[in-house]
Structure formats: C-alpha cells, structure tokens
Tab-separated table of N, CA and C in Angstrom:
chain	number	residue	atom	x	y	z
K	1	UNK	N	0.033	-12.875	-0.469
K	1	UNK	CA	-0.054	-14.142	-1.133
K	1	UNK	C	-0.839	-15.147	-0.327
K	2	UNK	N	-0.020	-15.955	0.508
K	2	UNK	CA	-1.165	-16.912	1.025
K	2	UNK	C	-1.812	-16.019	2.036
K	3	UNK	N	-2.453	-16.594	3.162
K	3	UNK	CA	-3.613	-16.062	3.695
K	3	UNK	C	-2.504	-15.246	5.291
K	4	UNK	N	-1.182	-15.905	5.250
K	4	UNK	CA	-0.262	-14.897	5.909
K	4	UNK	C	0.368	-14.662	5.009
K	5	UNK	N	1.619	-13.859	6.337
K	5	UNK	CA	2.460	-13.305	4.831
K	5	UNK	C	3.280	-13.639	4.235
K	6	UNK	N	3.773	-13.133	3.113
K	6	UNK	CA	4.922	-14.671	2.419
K	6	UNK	C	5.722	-15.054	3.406
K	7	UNK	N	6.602	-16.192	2.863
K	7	UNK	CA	7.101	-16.965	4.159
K	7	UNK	C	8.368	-16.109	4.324
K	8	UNK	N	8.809	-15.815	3.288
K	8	UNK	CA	10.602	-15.874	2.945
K	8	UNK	C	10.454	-14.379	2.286
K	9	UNK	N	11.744	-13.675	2.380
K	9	UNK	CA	12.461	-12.727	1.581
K	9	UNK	C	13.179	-13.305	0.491
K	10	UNK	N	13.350	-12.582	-0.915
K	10	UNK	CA	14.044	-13.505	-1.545
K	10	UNK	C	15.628	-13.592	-0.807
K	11	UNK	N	16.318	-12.701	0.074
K	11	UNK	CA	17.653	-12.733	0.322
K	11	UNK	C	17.777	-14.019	1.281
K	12	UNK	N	16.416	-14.562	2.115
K	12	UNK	CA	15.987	-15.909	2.859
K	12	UNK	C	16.285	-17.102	1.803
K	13	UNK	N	15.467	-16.719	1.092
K	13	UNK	CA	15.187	-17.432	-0.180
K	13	UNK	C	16.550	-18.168	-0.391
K	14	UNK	N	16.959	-17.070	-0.679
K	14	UNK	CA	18.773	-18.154	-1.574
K	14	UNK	C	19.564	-18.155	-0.739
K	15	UNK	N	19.631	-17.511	0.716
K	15	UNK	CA	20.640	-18.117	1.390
K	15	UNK	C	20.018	-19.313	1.743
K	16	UNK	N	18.741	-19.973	1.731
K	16	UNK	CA	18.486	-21.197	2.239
K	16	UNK	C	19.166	-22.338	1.472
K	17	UNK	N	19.105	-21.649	-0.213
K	17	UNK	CA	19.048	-22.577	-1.514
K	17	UNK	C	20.457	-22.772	-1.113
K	18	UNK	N	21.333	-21.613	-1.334
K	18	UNK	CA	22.947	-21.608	-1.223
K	18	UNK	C	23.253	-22.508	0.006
K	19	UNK	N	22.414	-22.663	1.179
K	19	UNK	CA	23.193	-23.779	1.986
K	19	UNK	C	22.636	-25.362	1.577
K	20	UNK	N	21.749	-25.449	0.847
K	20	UNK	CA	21.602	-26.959	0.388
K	20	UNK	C	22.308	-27.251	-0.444
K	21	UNK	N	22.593	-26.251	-1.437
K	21	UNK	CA	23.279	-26.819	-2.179
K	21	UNK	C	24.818	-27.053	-1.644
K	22	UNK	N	25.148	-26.706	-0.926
K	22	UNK	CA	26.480	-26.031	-0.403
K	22	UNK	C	27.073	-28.075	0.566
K	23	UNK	N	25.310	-28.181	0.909
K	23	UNK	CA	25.341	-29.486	2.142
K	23	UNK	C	24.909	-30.875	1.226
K	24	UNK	N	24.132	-30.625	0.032
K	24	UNK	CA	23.606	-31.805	-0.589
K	24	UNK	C	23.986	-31.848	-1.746
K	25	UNK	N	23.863	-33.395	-2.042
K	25	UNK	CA	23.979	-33.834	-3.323
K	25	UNK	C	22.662	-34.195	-3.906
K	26	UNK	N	22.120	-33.353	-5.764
K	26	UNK	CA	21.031	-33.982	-6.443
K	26	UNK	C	21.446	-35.026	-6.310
K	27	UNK	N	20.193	-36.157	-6.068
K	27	UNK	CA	20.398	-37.284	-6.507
K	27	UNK	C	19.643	-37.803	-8.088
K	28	UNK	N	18.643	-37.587	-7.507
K	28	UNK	CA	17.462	-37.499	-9.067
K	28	UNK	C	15.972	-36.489	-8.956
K	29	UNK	N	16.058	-37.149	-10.257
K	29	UNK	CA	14.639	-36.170	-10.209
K	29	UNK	C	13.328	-37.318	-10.645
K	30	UNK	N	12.261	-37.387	-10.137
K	30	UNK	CA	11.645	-38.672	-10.466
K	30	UNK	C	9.968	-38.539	-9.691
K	31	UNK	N	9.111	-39.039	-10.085
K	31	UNK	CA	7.936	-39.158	-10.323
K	31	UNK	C	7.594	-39.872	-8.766
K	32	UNK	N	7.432	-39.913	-7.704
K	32	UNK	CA	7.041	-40.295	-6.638
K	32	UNK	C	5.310	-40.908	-6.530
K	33	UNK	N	5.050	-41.501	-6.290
K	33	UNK	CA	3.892	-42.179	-6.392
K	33	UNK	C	3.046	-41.558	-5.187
K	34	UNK	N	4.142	-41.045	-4.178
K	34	UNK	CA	3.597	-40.710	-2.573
K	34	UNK	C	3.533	-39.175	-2.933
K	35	UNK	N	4.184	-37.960	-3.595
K	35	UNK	CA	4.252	-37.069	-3.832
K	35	UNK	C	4.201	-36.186	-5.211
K	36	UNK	N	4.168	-36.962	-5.941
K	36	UNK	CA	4.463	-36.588	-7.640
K	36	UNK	C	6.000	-36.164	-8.263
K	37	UNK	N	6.047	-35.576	-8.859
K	37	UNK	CA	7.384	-35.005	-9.364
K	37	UNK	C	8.341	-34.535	-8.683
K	38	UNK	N	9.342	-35.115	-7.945
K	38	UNK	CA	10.413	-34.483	-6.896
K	38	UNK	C	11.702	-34.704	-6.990
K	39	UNK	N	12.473	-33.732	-6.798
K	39	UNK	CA	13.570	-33.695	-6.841
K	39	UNK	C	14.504	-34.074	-5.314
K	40	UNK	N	15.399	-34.954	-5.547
K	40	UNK	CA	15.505	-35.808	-4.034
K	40	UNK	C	17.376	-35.503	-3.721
K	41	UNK	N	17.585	-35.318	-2.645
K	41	UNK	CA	18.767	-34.525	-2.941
K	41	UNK	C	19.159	-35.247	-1.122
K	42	UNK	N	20.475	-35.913	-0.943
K	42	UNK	CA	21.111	-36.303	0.069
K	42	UNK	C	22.075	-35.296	0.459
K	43	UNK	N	22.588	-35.462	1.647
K	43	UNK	CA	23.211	-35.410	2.654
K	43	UNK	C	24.675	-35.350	2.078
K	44	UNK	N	25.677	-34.481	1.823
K	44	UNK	CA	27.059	-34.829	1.332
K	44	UNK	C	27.865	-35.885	3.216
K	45	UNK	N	27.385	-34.974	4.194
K	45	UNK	CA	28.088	-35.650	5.658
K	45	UNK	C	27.033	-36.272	6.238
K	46	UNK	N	25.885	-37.106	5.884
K	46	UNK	CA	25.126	-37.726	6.380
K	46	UNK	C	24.106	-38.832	5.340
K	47	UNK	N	22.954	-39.193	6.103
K	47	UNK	CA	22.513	-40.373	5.290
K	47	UNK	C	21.460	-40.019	5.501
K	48	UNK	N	20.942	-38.536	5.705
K	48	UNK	CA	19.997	-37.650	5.463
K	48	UNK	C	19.362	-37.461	4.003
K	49	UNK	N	18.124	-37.387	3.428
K	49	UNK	CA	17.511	-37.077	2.461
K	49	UNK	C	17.069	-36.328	2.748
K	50	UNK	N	16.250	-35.457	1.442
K	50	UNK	CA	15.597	-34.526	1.089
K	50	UNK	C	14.478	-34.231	-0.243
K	51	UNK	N	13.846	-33.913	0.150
K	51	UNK	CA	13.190	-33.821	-1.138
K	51	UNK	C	12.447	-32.649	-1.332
K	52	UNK	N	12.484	-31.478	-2.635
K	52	UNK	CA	11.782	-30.443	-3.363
K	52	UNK	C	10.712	-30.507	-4.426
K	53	UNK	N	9.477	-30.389	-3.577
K	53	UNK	CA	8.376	-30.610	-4.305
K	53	UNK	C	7.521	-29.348	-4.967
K	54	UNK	N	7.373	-29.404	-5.786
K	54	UNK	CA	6.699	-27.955	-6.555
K	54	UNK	C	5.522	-28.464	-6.433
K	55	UNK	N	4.281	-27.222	-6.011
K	55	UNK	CA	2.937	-27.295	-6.217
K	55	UNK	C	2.424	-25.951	-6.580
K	56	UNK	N	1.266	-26.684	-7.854
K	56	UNK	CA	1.835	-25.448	-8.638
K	56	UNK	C	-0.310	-25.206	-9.482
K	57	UNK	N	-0.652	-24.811	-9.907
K	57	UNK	CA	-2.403	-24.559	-10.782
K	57	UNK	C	-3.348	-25.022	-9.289
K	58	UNK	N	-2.644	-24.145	-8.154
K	58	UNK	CA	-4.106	-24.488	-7.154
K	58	UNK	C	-4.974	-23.325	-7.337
K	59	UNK	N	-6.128	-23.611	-6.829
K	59	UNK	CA	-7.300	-21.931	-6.598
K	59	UNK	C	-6.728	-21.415	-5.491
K	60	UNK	N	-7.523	-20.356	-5.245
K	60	UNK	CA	-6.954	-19.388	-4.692
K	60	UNK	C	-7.053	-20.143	-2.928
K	61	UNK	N	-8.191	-20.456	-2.853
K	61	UNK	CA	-8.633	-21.260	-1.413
K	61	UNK	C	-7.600	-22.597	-0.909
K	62	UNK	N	-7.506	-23.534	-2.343
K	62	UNK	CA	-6.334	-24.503	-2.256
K	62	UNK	C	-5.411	-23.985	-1.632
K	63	UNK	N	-4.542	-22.813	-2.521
K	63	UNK	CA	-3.153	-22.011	-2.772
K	63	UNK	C	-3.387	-21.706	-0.685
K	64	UNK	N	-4.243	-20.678	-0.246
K	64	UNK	CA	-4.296	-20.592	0.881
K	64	UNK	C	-4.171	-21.019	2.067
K	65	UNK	N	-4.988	-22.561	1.819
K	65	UNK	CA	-4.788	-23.646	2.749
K	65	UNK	C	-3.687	-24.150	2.769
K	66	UNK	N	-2.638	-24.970	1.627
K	66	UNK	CA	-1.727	-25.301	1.813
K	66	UNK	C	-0.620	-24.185	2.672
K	67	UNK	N	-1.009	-23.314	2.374
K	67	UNK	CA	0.109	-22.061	2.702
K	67	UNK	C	0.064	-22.296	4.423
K	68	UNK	N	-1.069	-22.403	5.069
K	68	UNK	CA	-1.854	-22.372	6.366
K	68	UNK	C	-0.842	-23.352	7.155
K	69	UNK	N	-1.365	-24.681	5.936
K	69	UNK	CA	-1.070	-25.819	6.277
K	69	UNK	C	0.739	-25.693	6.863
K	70	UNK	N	1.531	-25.406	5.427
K	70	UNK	CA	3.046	-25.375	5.623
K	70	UNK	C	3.768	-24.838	6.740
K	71	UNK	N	3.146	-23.472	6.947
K	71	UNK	CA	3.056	-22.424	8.469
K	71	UNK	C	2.959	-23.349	9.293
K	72	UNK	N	2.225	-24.058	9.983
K	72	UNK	CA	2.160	-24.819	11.287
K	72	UNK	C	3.107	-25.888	11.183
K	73	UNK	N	3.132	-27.132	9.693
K	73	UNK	CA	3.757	-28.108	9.736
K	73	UNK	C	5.210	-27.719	10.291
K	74	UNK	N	5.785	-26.835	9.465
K	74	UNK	CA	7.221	-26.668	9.789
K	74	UNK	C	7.689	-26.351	11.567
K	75	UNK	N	6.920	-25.690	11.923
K	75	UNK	CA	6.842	-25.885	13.293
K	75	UNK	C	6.888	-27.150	14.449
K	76	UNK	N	5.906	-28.273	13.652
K	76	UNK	CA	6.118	-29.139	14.560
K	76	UNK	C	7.173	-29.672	14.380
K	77	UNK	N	7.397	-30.963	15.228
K	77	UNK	CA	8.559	-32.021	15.478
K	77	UNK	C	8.267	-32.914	16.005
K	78	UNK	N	8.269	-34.318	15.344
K	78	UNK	CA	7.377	-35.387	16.055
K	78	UNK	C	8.290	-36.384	15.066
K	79	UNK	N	9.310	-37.360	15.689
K	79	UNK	CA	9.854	-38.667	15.359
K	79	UNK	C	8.809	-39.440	14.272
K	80	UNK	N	7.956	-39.456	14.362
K	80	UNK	CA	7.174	-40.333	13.285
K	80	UNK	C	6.242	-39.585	12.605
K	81	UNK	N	6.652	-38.029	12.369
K	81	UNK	CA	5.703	-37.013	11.227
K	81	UNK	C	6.874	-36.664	10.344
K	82	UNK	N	6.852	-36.920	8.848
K	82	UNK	CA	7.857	-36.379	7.784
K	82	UNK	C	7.861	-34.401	8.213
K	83	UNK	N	9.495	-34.379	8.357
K	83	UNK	CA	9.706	-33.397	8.670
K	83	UNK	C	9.765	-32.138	7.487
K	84	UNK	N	8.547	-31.067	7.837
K	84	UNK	CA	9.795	-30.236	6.744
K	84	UNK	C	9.943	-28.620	7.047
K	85	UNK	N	11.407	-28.619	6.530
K	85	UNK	CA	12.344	-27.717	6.467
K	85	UNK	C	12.064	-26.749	6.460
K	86	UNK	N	11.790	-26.383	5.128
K	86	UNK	CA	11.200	-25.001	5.157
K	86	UNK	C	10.309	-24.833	3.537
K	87	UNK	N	9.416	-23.745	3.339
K	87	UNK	CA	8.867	-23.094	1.726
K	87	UNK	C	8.656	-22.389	1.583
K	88	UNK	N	8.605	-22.075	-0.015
K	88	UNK	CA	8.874	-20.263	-0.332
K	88	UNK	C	7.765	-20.242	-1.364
K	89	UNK	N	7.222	-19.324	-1.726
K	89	UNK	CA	6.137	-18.921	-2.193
K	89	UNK	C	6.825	-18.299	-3.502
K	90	UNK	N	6.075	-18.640	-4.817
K	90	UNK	CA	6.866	-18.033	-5.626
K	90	UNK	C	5.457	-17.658	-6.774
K	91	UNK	N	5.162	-16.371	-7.073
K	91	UNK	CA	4.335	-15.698	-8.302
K	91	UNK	C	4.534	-15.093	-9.116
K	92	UNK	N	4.214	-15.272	-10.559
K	92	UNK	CA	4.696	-14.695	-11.556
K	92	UNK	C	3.039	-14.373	-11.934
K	93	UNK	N	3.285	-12.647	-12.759
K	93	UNK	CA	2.053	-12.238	-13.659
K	93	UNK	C	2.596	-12.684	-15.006
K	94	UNK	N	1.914	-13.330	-15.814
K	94	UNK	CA	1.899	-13.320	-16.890
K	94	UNK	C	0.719	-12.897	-17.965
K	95	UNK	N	1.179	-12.764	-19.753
K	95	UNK	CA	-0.173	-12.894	-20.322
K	95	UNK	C	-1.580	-13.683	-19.841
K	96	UNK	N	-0.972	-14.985	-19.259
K	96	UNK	CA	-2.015	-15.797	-19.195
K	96	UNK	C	-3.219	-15.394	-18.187
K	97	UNK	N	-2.435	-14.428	-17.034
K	97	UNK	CA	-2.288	-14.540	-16.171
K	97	UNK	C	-1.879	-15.191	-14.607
K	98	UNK	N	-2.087	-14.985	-13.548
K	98	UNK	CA	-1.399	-14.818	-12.474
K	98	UNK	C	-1.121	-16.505	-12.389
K	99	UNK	N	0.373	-16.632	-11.918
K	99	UNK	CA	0.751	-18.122	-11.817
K	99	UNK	C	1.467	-18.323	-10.435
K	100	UNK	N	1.077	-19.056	-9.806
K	100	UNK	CA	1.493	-19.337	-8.313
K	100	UNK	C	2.123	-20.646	-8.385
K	101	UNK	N	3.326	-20.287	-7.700
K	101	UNK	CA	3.896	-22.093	-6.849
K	101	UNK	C	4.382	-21.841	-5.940
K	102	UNK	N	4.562	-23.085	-4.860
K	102	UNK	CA	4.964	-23.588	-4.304
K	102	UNK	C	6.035	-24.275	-3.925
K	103	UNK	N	6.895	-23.671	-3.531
K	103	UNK	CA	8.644	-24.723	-3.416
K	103	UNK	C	8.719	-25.454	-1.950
K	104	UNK	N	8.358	-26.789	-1.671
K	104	UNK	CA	8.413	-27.188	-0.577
K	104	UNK	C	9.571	-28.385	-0.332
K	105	UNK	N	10.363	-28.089	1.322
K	105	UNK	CA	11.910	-28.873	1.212
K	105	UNK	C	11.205	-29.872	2.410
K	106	UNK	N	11.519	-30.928	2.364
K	106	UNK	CA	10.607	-32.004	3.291
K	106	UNK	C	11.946	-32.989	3.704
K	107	UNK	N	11.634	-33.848	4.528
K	107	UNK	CA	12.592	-35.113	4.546
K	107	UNK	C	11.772	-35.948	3.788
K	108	UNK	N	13.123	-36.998	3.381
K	108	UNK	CA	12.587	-38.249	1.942
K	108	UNK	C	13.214	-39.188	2.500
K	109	UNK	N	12.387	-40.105	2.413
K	109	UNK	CA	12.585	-41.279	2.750
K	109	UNK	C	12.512	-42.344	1.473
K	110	UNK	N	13.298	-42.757	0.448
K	110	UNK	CA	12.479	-44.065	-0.372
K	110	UNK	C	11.807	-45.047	-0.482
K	111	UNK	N	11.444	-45.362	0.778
K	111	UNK	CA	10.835	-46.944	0.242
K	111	UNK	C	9.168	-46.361	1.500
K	112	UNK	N	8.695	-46.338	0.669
K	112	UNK	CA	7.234	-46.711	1.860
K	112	UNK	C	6.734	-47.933	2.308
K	113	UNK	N	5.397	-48.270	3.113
K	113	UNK	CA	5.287	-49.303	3.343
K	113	UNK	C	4.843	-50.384	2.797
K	114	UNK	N	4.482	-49.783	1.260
K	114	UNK	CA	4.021	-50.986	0.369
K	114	UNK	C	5.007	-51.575	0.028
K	115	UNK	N	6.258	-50.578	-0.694
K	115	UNK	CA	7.739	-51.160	-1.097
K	115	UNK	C	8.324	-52.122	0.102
K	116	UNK	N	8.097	-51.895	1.588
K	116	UNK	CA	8.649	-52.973	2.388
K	116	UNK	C	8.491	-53.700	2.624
K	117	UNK	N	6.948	-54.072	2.367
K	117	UNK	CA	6.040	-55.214	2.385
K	117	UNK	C	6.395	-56.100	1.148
K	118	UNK	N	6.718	-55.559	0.514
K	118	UNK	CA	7.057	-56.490	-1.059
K	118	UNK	C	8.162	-56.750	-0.423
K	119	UNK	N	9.104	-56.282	0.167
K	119	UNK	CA	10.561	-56.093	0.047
K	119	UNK	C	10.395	-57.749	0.712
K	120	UNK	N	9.864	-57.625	1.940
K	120	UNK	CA	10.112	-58.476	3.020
K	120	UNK	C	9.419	-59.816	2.640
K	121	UNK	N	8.660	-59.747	1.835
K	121	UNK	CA	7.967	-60.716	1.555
K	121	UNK	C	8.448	-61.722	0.453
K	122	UNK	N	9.225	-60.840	-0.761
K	122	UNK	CA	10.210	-61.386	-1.258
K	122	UNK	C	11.450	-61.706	-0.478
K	123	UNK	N	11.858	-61.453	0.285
K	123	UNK	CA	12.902	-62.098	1.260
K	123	UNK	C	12.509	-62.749	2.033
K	124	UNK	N	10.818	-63.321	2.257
K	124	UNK	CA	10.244	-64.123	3.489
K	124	UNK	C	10.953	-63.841	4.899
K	125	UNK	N	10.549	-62.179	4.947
K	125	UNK	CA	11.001	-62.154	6.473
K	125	UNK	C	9.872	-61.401	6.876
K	126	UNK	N	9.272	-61.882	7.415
K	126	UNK	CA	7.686	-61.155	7.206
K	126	UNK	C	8.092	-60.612	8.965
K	127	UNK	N	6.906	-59.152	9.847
K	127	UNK	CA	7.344	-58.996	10.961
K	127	UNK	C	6.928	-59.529	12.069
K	128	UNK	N	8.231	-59.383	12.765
K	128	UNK	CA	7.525	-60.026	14.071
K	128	UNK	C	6.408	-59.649	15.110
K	129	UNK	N	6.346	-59.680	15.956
K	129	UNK	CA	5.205	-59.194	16.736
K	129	UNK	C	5.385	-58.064	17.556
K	130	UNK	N	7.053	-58.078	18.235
K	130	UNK	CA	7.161	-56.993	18.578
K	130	UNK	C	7.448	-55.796	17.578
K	131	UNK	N	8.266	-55.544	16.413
K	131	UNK	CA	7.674	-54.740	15.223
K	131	UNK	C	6.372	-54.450	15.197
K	132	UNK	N	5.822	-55.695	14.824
K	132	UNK	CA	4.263	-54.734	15.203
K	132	UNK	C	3.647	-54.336	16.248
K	133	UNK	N	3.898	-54.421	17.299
K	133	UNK	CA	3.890	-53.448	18.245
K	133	UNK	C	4.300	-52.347	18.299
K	134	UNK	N	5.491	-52.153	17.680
K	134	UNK	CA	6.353	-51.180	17.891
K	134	UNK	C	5.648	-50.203	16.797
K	135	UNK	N	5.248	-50.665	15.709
K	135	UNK	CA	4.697	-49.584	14.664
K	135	UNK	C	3.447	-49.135	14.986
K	136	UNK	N	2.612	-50.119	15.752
K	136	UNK	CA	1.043	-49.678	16.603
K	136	UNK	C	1.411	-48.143	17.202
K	137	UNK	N	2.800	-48.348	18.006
K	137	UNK	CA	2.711	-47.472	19.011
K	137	UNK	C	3.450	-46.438	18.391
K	138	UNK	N	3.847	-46.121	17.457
K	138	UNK	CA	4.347	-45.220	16.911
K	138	UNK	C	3.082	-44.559	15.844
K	139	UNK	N	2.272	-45.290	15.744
K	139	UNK	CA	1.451	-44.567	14.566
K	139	UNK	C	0.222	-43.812	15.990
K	140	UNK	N	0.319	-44.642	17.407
K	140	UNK	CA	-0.478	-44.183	18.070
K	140	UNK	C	-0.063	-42.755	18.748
K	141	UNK	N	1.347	-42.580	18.597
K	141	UNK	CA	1.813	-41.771	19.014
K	141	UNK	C	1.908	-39.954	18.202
K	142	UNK	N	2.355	-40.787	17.082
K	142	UNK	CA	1.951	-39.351	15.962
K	142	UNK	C	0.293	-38.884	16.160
K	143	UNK	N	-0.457	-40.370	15.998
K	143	UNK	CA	-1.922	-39.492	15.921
K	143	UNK	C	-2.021	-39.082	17.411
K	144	UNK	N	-1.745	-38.883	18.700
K	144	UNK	CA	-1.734	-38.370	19.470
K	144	UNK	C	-0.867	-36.709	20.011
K	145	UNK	N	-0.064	-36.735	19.075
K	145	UNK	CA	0.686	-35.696	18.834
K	145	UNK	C	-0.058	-34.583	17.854
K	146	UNK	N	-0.642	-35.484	17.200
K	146	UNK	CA	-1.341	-34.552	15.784
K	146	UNK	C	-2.695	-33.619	16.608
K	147	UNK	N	-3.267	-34.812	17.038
K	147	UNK	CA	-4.342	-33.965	17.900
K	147	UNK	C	-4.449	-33.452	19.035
K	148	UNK	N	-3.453	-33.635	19.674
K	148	UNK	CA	-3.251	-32.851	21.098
K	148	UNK	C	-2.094	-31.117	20.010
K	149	UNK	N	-2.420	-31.145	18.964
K	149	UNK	CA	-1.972	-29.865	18.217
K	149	UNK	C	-3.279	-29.240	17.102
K	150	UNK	N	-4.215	-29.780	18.336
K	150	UNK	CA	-5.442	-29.246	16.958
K	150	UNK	C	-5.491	-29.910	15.860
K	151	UNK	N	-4.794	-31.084	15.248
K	151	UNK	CA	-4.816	-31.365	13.948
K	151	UNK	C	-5.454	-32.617	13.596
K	152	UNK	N	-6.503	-33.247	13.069
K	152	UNK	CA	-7.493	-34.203	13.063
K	152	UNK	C	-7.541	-34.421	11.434
C-alpha cells in the first residue's frame, strides 16, 4: 500500500480502536476549518483530546507521501508539534474501482489562533510582551526541531 508497509495488522487495528474507545468519550463530529471533517473524542480521566481524521480520493503519489509523511510524524515528540498517535491504512476493491483511506488519530486542540485572537480581543485582553516572547520562542523552537529532523 503506501510506499512502506502497511502500518497496522487488522488485530493492531482494533485493539488500538478497543482502547479508545474503552479511554474516550465521542464528543462530536464536525467540519474543522484547520482539518475538514473530524471526529473529536476526549479523555474519560483527563482533559486530553483527540481527533479522527479520514483522508480519503488521493493519487497514488499523494496516497504515498502522506503515508511517508505519517511514518516519521508519529515518531517525533516536540511540546509545540500536534501530536499523533497512531494510522491505519484502509483499501477496498470495488466496481468502481480501487478505494483508499486513511484513518488518522492526532491530538485536538479547539480553538486556534485566529479563534484566540477574537477571543481576547473581545475580552480586550490583548498579549503581553512576555507571551509574545514566549510564543516567538516556542514557534522558534519547533522550527528548530523540525529541521534539525530533516524536515523543512
């Protein structure tokens, strides 16, 4: 399937599913502006999110790269890179023919930084200076992490 080999066994497969479900609660299912269509699922003993994103009518080169892509991401670990979990590769033959997706488990966060910028701005608490410092050095830090891992 992708350009390694699938990620998961299906017996991987559902013991992964069987412990989310086992640890989380659906919360909704909803249209993400940052991701598209996702299903967002919390933490029953924490204030942990989650989110399951299907990607799904790529070419074969797309389908590949992302696959590439998922392989390394899940590997890293970096405080200010959205973490994710794990994904499973899923193909069906049909009449139409051959149909590929993508099941990917990520951390979710709700509000991005446009939503906080409104947020704060309607509350006139706009940030201070050390905040912005603090986010300089955190965005300097991921992109330093990213590329001291080959990733540009």
């Amino acid at each position: 399937m992708g350009a390694k080999q699938s990620t998961k066994t299906f017996k991987a497969k559902k013991a992964f599913l069987r412990e989310q479900e086992k640890n989380y609660t659906h919360l909704s299912s909803l249209n993400d502006k940052r991701y598209g269509p996702i299903d967002v699922y919390k933490n029953k003993n924490s204030n942990n999110w989650i989110m399951s994103v299907k990607r799904s009518s790529l070419s074969n080169s797309e389908y590949n790269q992302l696959i590439d892509e998922l392989h390394l991401r899940t590997t890293l670990s970096h405080t200010n890179l959205l973490h994710i979990y794990d994904f499973f590769e899923d193909s069906q033959v049909n009449f139409c023919g051959d149909f590929k997706m993508i099941h990917i488990f990520s951390e979710y966060f709700p509000y991005d930084l446009e939503q906080e910028l409104h947020e704060r701005t309607r509350l006139m608490e706009y940030y201070g200076e050390s905040e912005l410092w603090y986010t300089l050095e955190s965005l300097l830090n991921v992109g330093k992490f990213l590329a001291s891992n080959g990733i540009y």
